[in-house]
Short mmCIF file of C-alpha atoms in Angstrom, two decimals:
data_model
loop_
_atom_site.label_atom_id
_atom_site.label_comp_id
_atom_site.label_asym_id
_atom_site.label_seq_id
_atom_site.Cartn_x
_atom_site.Cartn_y
_atom_site.Cartn_z
CA MET A 241 116.92 116.08 131.00
CA ARG A 242 119.02 114.09 128.52
CA TRP A 243 117.11 110.93 129.54
CA PHE A 244 113.79 112.69 128.94
CA THR A 245 114.92 113.96 125.52
CA LYS A 246 116.18 110.52 124.49
CA GLN A 247 112.88 108.98 125.53
CA ASN A 248 110.98 111.48 123.39
CA ILE A 249 113.23 110.77 120.40
CA LEU A 250 112.70 107.05 120.94
CA LEU A 251 108.92 107.53 121.11
CA SER A 252 109.06 109.62 117.94
CA ALA A 253 110.68 106.68 116.14
CA LEU A 254 108.46 104.06 117.80
CA ILE A 255 105.14 105.60 116.78
CA PRO A 256 105.82 105.63 113.00
CA ALA A 257 106.92 101.98 113.22
CA ILE A 258 103.58 101.16 114.84
CA ILE A 259 101.09 103.32 112.95
CA THR A 260 102.40 102.23 109.54
CA ILE A 261 101.69 98.53 110.22
CA PRO A 262 98.17 98.72 108.67
CA LEU A 263 99.39 100.98 105.86
CA GLU A 264 101.78 100.58 102.94
CA ASN A 265 104.46 97.92 103.45
CA ASN A 266 107.18 100.25 102.17
CA TRP A 267 106.18 102.93 104.68
CA ASN A 268 106.38 100.38 107.46
CA SER A 269 109.74 99.07 106.24
CA TRP A 270 111.29 102.54 106.24
CA ALA A 271 109.75 103.30 109.64
CA LEU A 272 111.30 100.10 111.04
CA VAL A 273 114.68 101.06 109.61
CA LEU A 274 114.39 104.47 111.29
CA PHE A 275 113.48 102.81 114.60
CA CYS A 276 116.48 100.47 114.41
CA ILE A 277 118.83 103.39 113.70
CA VAL A 278 117.44 105.37 116.65
CA ALA A 279 117.75 102.27 118.85
CA VAL A 280 121.44 101.89 118.03
CA VAL A 281 122.33 105.53 118.83
CA GLN A 282 120.36 105.69 122.09
CA GLN A 283 123.29 104.81 124.34
CA PRO A 284 127.01 103.95 124.35
CA ILE A 285 128.17 100.80 122.57
CA ALA A 286 129.39 99.32 125.86
CA GLU A 287 125.89 99.54 127.33
CA THR A 288 124.40 98.04 124.17
CA ILE A 289 126.80 95.07 124.35
CA LYS A 290 126.01 94.63 128.04
CA ARG A 291 122.28 94.43 127.34
CA LEU A 292 122.76 91.98 124.48
CA ARG A 293 124.89 89.74 126.68
CA LYS A 294 122.24 89.65 129.40
CA ASP A 295 119.31 89.03 127.07
CA HIS A 296 118.87 85.64 125.42
CA PHE A 297 115.70 85.94 123.38
CA TRP A 298 117.36 87.84 120.53
CA LYS A 299 119.85 84.97 120.21
CA LEU A 300 117.02 82.47 119.75
CA SER A 301 115.36 84.71 117.21
CA ALA A 302 118.62 85.28 115.31
CA LEU A 303 119.24 81.51 115.25
CA PHE A 304 115.73 80.97 113.85
CA PHE A 305 116.42 83.58 111.14
CA LEU A 306 119.76 81.98 110.26
CA TRP A 307 118.13 78.56 110.02
CA LEU A 308 115.46 79.94 107.66
CA THR A 309 118.21 81.50 105.56
CA ALA A 310 120.20 78.24 105.56
CA THR A 311 117.29 76.45 103.84
CA TRP A 312 118.63 78.05 100.63
CA PHE A 313 121.14 75.18 100.47
CA TRP A 314 118.43 72.51 100.27
CA ASP A 315 115.49 74.51 98.87
CA THR A 316 113.67 72.11 96.52
CA SER A 317 113.10 74.90 93.98
CA GLY A 318 116.87 75.27 93.55
CA GLY A 319 117.30 78.34 95.77
CA PHE A 320 115.59 81.65 96.43
CA SER A 321 116.29 85.35 96.00
CA GLU A 322 117.15 87.86 98.72
CA LYS A 323 113.51 89.00 98.94
CA TYR A 324 112.73 85.79 100.85
CA ILE A 325 115.49 86.61 103.33
CA GLU A 326 114.38 90.24 103.57
CA ALA A 327 110.81 89.14 104.37
CA ASN A 328 112.10 87.41 107.53
CA ALA A 329 114.74 89.99 108.49
CA PHE A 330 112.60 91.25 111.38
CA PHE A 331 113.52 88.09 113.32
CA LEU A 332 117.13 89.28 113.25
CA PHE A 333 116.86 93.05 113.72
CA GLY A 334 113.59 93.47 115.65
CA PRO A 335 114.57 91.72 118.89
CA ILE A 336 118.01 93.37 118.90
CA ALA A 337 116.54 96.86 118.49
CA LEU A 338 113.96 96.37 121.23
CA ALA A 339 116.47 94.71 123.57
CA ILE A 340 119.17 97.40 123.47
CA ILE A 341 117.04 100.52 123.97
CA PRO A 342 116.48 101.93 127.46
CA ARG A 343 113.32 100.83 129.20
CA ILE A 344 110.33 102.62 127.66
CA SER A 345 108.07 103.88 130.43
CA PRO A 346 104.54 102.45 130.74
CA GLN A 347 103.12 105.89 129.95
CA ARG A 348 104.90 105.94 126.61
CA ILE A 349 103.79 102.37 125.91
CA MET A 350 100.25 103.62 126.50
CA ILE A 351 100.80 106.46 124.03
CA ALA A 352 102.16 104.03 121.43
CA ALA A 353 99.25 101.62 121.92
CA HIS A 354 96.70 104.41 121.49
CA ALA A 355 98.52 105.67 118.40
CA PHE A 356 97.91 102.26 116.84
CA ILE A 357 94.28 102.33 118.00
CA ALA A 358 93.80 105.75 116.40
CA THR A 359 95.31 104.48 113.14
CA VAL A 360 92.98 101.46 113.07
CA ILE A 361 89.96 103.69 113.71
CA ILE A 362 90.96 105.97 110.81
CA VAL A 363 91.54 102.97 108.53
CA CYS A 364 88.09 101.59 109.41
CA ILE A 365 86.39 104.94 108.76
CA ILE A 366 88.13 105.33 105.39
CA CYS A 367 87.06 101.78 104.43
CA LEU A 368 83.45 102.62 105.28
CA ILE A 369 83.56 105.91 103.35
CA LYS A 370 85.07 104.29 100.26
CA SER A 371 82.54 101.45 100.41
CA THR A 372 79.71 103.97 100.70
CA LEU A 373 80.92 105.81 97.60
CA GLU A 374 81.27 102.54 95.71
CA TYR A 375 77.81 101.41 96.81
CA GLN A 376 76.30 104.61 95.44
CA GLU A 377 77.68 103.64 92.02
CA THR A 378 77.14 99.87 92.04
CA GLN A 379 74.23 99.35 94.48
CA ASP A 380 76.05 96.15 95.53
CA TYR A 381 75.74 95.79 99.32
CA ARG A 382 78.67 93.33 99.41
CA VAL A 383 81.13 96.26 99.27
CA PHE A 384 80.41 96.73 103.00
CA PHE A 385 81.56 93.21 103.91
CA TYR A 386 84.59 90.94 104.25
CA LEU A 387 87.35 91.23 101.66
CA TYR A 388 85.52 93.94 99.73
CA LEU A 389 85.55 96.20 102.80
CA GLY A 390 89.12 95.52 103.96
CA TYR A 391 90.64 95.91 100.51
CA GLN A 392 89.38 99.49 100.36
CA MET A 393 92.60 100.16 102.29
CA GLY A 394 94.61 97.28 100.84
CA LEU A 395 94.05 95.08 103.89
CA ASN A 396 92.85 91.51 104.13
CA ALA A 397 89.68 91.48 106.24
CA ILE A 398 91.24 88.97 108.63
CA TYR A 399 94.23 91.23 109.29
CA LEU A 400 92.03 94.25 109.97
CA SER A 401 89.80 92.14 112.23
CA ASN A 402 92.83 91.06 114.26
CA TYR A 403 93.90 94.69 114.62
CA CYS A 404 90.40 95.48 115.93
CA ILE A 405 90.61 92.64 118.47
CA ALA A 406 93.91 93.97 119.84
CA CYS A 407 92.55 97.53 120.01
CA ILE A 408 89.45 96.46 121.93
CA ILE A 409 91.47 94.50 124.50
CA TRP A 410 93.99 97.34 124.93
CA LEU A 411 91.20 99.87 125.44
CA LEU A 412 89.58 97.69 128.11
CA TYR A 413 92.96 97.11 129.76
CA TYR A 414 93.76 100.82 130.05
CA ALA A 415 90.20 101.74 131.06
CA PHE A 416 89.71 99.11 133.78
CA ILE A 417 92.92 97.20 134.65
CA TYR A 418 95.99 99.43 134.26
CA LYS A 419 96.91 101.12 137.57
CA GLY A 420 99.91 103.24 136.68
CA PRO A 421 99.99 106.98 135.94
CA LYS A 422 98.53 107.92 132.57
CA PRO A 423 99.76 110.59 130.14
CA PHE A 424 96.11 111.34 129.27
CA GLN A 425 92.62 110.31 130.32
CA LEU A 426 90.52 108.84 127.52
CA GLY A 427 87.49 108.23 129.71
CA VAL A 428 85.53 105.01 130.24
CA SER A 429 82.58 106.10 128.07
CA VAL A 430 84.86 107.07 125.17
CA SER A 431 86.81 103.79 125.46
CA LEU A 432 83.61 101.74 125.46
CA GLY A 433 82.25 103.75 122.53
CA ILE A 434 85.35 103.01 120.47
CA CYS A 435 85.15 99.33 121.48
CA ALA A 436 81.52 99.25 120.27
CA PHE A 437 82.50 100.80 116.93
CA LEU A 438 85.34 98.31 116.39
CA PHE A 439 83.08 95.44 117.50
CA LEU A 440 80.49 96.41 114.87
CA MET A 441 83.23 96.83 112.28
CA MET A 442 84.31 93.25 112.89
CA PHE A 443 80.83 91.98 112.05
CA LEU A 444 81.05 93.79 108.72
CA LEU A 445 84.51 92.33 108.10
CA SER A 446 82.87 88.92 108.65
CA SER A 447 85.95 86.93 109.68
CA LYS A 448 84.36 84.00 111.48
CA LEU A 449 87.41 83.09 113.56
CA SER A 450 87.99 86.71 114.57
CA LEU A 451 84.35 87.08 115.64
CA ALA A 452 84.57 83.89 117.71
CA LEU A 453 87.80 85.13 119.31
CA ILE A 454 86.51 88.60 120.20
CA ILE A 455 83.39 87.10 121.77
CA VAL A 456 85.49 84.69 123.87
CA PHE A 457 88.02 87.41 124.78
CA THR A 458 85.21 89.81 125.69
CA ILE A 459 83.58 87.25 127.97
CA VAL A 460 86.90 86.59 129.71
CA MET A 461 87.68 90.31 130.03
CA ALA A 462 84.20 91.18 131.33
CA LEU A 463 84.31 88.45 133.98
CA TYR A 464 87.90 89.35 134.95
CA ILE A 465 87.07 93.06 135.29
CA GLY A 466 83.81 92.28 137.04
CA ARG A 467 85.62 90.14 139.60
CA LYS A 468 88.34 92.74 140.18
CA LYS A 469 85.76 95.51 140.56
CA LYS A 470 83.42 93.25 142.55
CA SER A 471 80.68 93.91 140.00
CA LEU A 472 79.95 90.52 138.48
CA LEU A 473 76.27 91.42 138.07
CA LYS A 474 77.19 94.40 135.89
CA ALA A 475 79.59 92.19 133.94
CA ALA A 476 76.79 89.66 133.37
CA LEU A 477 74.47 92.43 132.13
CA VAL A 478 77.13 93.71 129.74
CA LEU A 479 77.69 90.20 128.40
CA GLY A 480 73.94 89.81 127.95
CA VAL A 481 73.79 93.00 125.87
CA ILE A 482 76.81 91.90 123.79
CA GLY A 483 75.30 88.44 123.26
CA LEU A 484 71.93 89.85 122.19
CA THR A 485 73.62 92.36 119.86
CA SER A 486 75.70 89.60 118.30
CA VAL A 487 72.66 87.43 117.62
CA ILE A 488 70.77 90.36 116.04
CA LEU A 489 73.73 91.27 113.84
CA VAL A 490 74.31 87.71 112.66
CA LYS A 491 70.63 87.33 111.75
CA ASN A 492 70.34 90.66 109.96
CA LEU A 493 73.68 90.96 108.19
CA HIS A 494 72.86 88.68 105.27
CA TYR A 495 76.40 88.36 103.94
CA LEU A 496 77.75 87.30 107.34
CA ASN A 497 74.80 84.96 107.81
CA TRP A 498 75.54 83.37 104.44
CA ARG A 499 79.24 82.94 105.27
CA ILE A 500 78.40 81.18 108.52
CA ALA A 501 75.83 78.95 106.81
CA GLU A 502 78.40 77.94 104.17
CA THR A 503 80.85 76.71 106.82
CA ARG A 504 80.50 72.97 107.33
CA LEU A 505 82.86 70.30 108.64
CA LYS A 506 83.52 68.26 105.51
CA PRO A 507 86.36 67.49 103.09
CA TYR A 508 86.74 69.76 100.07
CA SER A 509 84.77 68.24 97.18
CA GLY A 510 84.83 70.88 94.47
CA PRO A 511 83.82 74.46 93.56
CA GLU A 512 80.69 74.18 95.69
CA ASP A 513 83.00 74.31 98.74
CA ASN A 514 84.95 77.40 97.63
CA ASN A 515 83.18 79.50 100.26
CA ASN A 516 83.48 76.87 102.98
CA GLY A 517 86.55 78.08 104.84
CA LEU A 518 86.74 74.95 106.95
CA ALA A 519 86.73 72.63 103.93
CA LEU A 520 89.42 74.75 102.28
CA ARG A 521 91.60 74.56 105.37
CA ILE A 522 91.16 70.82 105.73
CA ALA A 523 92.53 70.55 102.19
CA THR A 524 95.53 72.82 102.88
CA TRP A 525 96.28 71.19 106.25
CA SER A 526 96.16 67.63 104.92
CA SER A 527 98.34 68.59 101.95
CA ALA A 528 100.90 70.23 104.24
CA LEU A 529 100.97 67.27 106.61
CA GLU A 530 101.58 64.85 103.74
CA LEU A 531 104.49 66.94 102.49
CA ILE A 532 105.99 67.31 105.97
CA GLY A 533 105.89 63.53 106.33
CA GLU A 534 108.07 63.25 103.22
CA ARG A 535 110.74 65.77 104.37
CA PRO A 536 110.29 66.16 108.14
CA LEU A 537 113.77 67.20 109.23
CA LEU A 538 114.84 70.03 106.91
CA GLY A 539 111.68 70.97 105.03
CA TYR A 540 111.43 72.33 101.49
CA GLY A 541 112.98 75.80 101.85
CA LEU A 542 111.45 79.27 101.85
CA LYS A 543 110.50 79.13 98.18
CA GLY A 544 110.27 75.40 97.60
CA ALA A 545 107.63 74.93 100.32
CA ASN A 546 104.90 76.81 98.47
CA GLU A 547 105.83 75.26 95.14
CA ALA A 548 105.60 71.78 96.66
CA LEU A 549 102.26 72.68 98.21
CA VAL A 550 100.81 73.85 94.88
CA GLU A 551 102.03 70.66 93.22
CA LYS A 552 100.22 68.71 95.92
CA TYR A 553 97.06 70.74 95.23
CA ILE A 554 97.32 69.82 91.54
CA GLU A 555 97.79 66.15 92.44
CA LYS A 556 94.72 66.22 94.73
CA LYS A 557 92.67 68.36 92.27
CA PHE A 558 92.25 71.06 94.89
CA GLU A 559 91.33 73.68 92.29
CA ALA A 560 90.67 76.55 94.70
CA GLY A 561 94.22 76.57 96.04
CA ILE A 562 96.08 76.51 92.73
CA PRO A 563 95.56 79.97 91.14
CA GLU A 564 96.08 81.86 94.45
CA LYS A 565 98.88 79.50 95.57
CA TYR A 566 97.36 79.09 99.02
CA ASN A 567 99.77 78.58 101.90
CA SER A 568 98.95 75.91 104.47
CA HIS A 569 96.77 78.28 106.56
CA ASN A 570 98.50 77.16 109.73
CA GLN A 571 101.68 78.98 110.75
CA PHE A 572 103.16 76.02 112.60
CA LEU A 573 102.66 73.75 109.58
CA GLU A 574 104.07 76.51 107.38
CA ILE A 575 107.27 76.73 109.41
CA ALA A 576 107.66 72.94 109.37
CA LEU A 577 107.14 72.94 105.59
CA LYS A 578 109.79 75.58 105.05
CA SER A 579 112.40 74.68 107.64
CA GLY A 580 111.47 71.25 108.96
CA VAL A 581 111.10 70.06 112.53
CA VAL A 582 114.32 71.89 113.44
CA GLY A 583 112.85 75.26 112.45
CA LEU A 584 109.56 74.48 114.18
CA LEU A 585 111.31 73.55 117.44
CA LEU A 586 113.31 76.79 117.31
CA PHE A 587 110.15 78.80 116.82
CA LEU A 588 108.28 77.03 119.61
CA THR A 589 111.26 77.67 121.88
CA MET A 590 111.00 81.36 121.04
CA LEU A 591 107.31 81.41 121.96
CA SER A 592 108.08 79.60 125.22
CA ALA A 593 110.79 82.13 126.03
CA LEU A 594 108.13 84.85 125.72
CA ALA A 595 105.38 82.94 127.51
CA VAL A 596 107.25 81.96 130.70
CA PRO A 597 108.17 85.51 131.80
CA ALA A 598 104.76 86.77 130.63
CA TRP A 599 103.05 84.57 133.20
CA LYS A 600 105.72 85.02 135.88
CA ARG A 601 105.54 88.81 135.66
CA SER A 602 101.75 88.96 135.19
CA ASN A 603 102.42 90.80 131.93
CA PHE A 604 98.80 91.12 130.79
CA LEU A 605 99.31 92.58 127.31
CA LEU A 606 102.06 90.10 126.43
CA LYS A 607 99.93 87.17 127.61
CA PHE A 608 96.99 88.35 125.53
CA THR A 609 99.10 88.96 122.41
CA LEU A 610 100.69 85.51 122.69
CA ILE A 611 97.33 83.77 123.11
CA HIS A 612 95.88 85.79 120.23
CA PHE A 613 98.83 84.91 118.00
CA VAL A 614 98.78 81.18 118.77
CA LEU A 615 95.02 80.85 118.21
CA VAL A 616 95.05 82.73 114.91
CA SER A 617 98.16 80.82 113.81
CA MET A 618 96.17 77.58 114.00
CA VAL A 619 94.09 78.65 110.98
CA GLU A 620 96.16 81.38 109.29
CA GLY A 621 99.71 81.98 108.07
CA THR A 622 100.35 84.78 110.54
CA LEU A 623 103.99 85.33 109.57
CA GLU A 624 103.60 85.11 105.81
CA VAL A 625 102.62 88.74 105.19
CA GLN A 626 104.39 91.80 106.57
CA GLN A 627 101.17 93.38 107.86
CA GLU A 628 100.67 90.43 110.21
CA LEU A 629 104.27 89.43 110.91
CA VAL A 630 105.26 92.89 112.13
CA PHE A 631 101.95 93.36 113.97
CA TYR A 632 102.32 90.24 116.10
CA MET A 633 106.09 90.06 116.48
CA PHE A 634 106.64 93.77 117.11
CA PHE A 635 104.00 94.02 119.83
CA MET A 636 105.01 90.74 121.47
CA LEU A 637 108.59 91.97 121.68
CA LEU A 638 107.55 95.47 122.75
CA PHE A 639 105.48 94.12 125.64
CA TYR A 640 108.21 91.57 126.50
CA TYR A 641 111.11 94.04 126.75
CA HIS A 642 109.00 97.02 127.89
CA PRO A 643 106.03 95.78 129.94
CA ALA A 644 103.04 98.10 130.25
CA ASN A 645 102.78 97.08 133.90
CA PRO A 646 104.55 99.80 135.94
CA PHE A 647 105.23 97.37 138.78
CA LEU A 648 108.25 95.49 137.49
CA LYS A 649 109.51 92.16 138.65
CA LYS A 650 112.92 90.90 137.53
CA ASP A 651 113.62 92.04 134.00
CA GLU A 652 115.82 89.90 131.74
CA THR A 653 117.22 93.02 130.07
CA GLY A 654 119.15 93.74 133.27
CA LEU A 655 117.00 96.48 134.74
CA SER A 656 116.62 96.36 138.49
CA SER A 657 113.31 95.57 140.14
CA GLN A 658 111.51 98.86 140.57
CA ARG A 659 108.61 100.93 139.43
CA ILE A 660 109.43 102.47 136.09
CA PHE A 661 107.61 105.77 135.60
CA ASP A 662 108.15 108.64 133.24
CA HIS A 663 110.11 111.36 135.08
CA SER A 664 107.57 113.94 133.98
CA HIS A 665 104.92 112.19 136.10
CA VAL A 666 106.97 111.57 139.26
#
């Protein structure tokens, strides 16, 4: 009974930490603090120490955090304030909190995942309602697209699109792949209906990379599910419908069509390329690479990196990147800029430490989240804003320490190999 009560308390702290990710940063920060406090008091100190000794990932993450903090000593701007340290504090406290808590049952992981899905649905609906009200006043159809739409809830369109991708994959996983006991039955038709809504929302958000990713992920998921269910013909028909729908939407959503038409593989040549995302990124990537070549080992520091990048933009007359102080739009380049090759190697080691057990344990949700993170990180600074940093890192760690698969193999947190089910369902 005490175990069941503790699990409910833990879930009550976990859900706020998750559902506030797309909301106000301060709400999310306080929710994370609450979760860490609950994590610490879940069990005796001796058990906590035992778990920390057995787990090694949190040590890698803490070392990465300490290295980022150490860049203060050679930051080219002359140093940075505590807000730069605070922005990366999750690398220190997040893994520890998720490592020391008792194993969260797959049923409760399912509840937490669906709580996030529900939040994203509500956020999308509010964005659409606010855009409708604004359209009635302005008659400007652009309020239904891209940044205009996402910012109705203070979210970058790319962030909201990435939330939608995760929600779609999770819904398909729990509807067709997950085999453990469920705390509730959402129903296949309801799951597919929500997926369709989020899919359409992504076309309005008009993030080209996100649209490409969800189409690729959907193809892979449909074929995987079709093979498992021995219904490849049905999977092919579904993909045909999705493909036809995508073509119709691209042709008829003029703003999205214009954004795609503006994207061309060419160097940035002036204001005429300000809407060419690829040209903008070529400019930020080349600038970052030049700077890394000048200080490869230690980097420029948490504050100095962006200042050096803006100076490079001024030197190259990259006008679009100066007023907004664009980051490098590649998380791996960004880490190398800030903390040098040493920091980048530490971070890549962290990702490897997540990836190896993900594939060994057939941890589907962790594998997907890692792939999603790496692909988006190639063209975005995924750890530069709290709404993305916490989204990716929290869920990667949650699925690493508390797999949604009820059939456990060896767990690095020290749990024995067994099925882990909620007592209320056994």
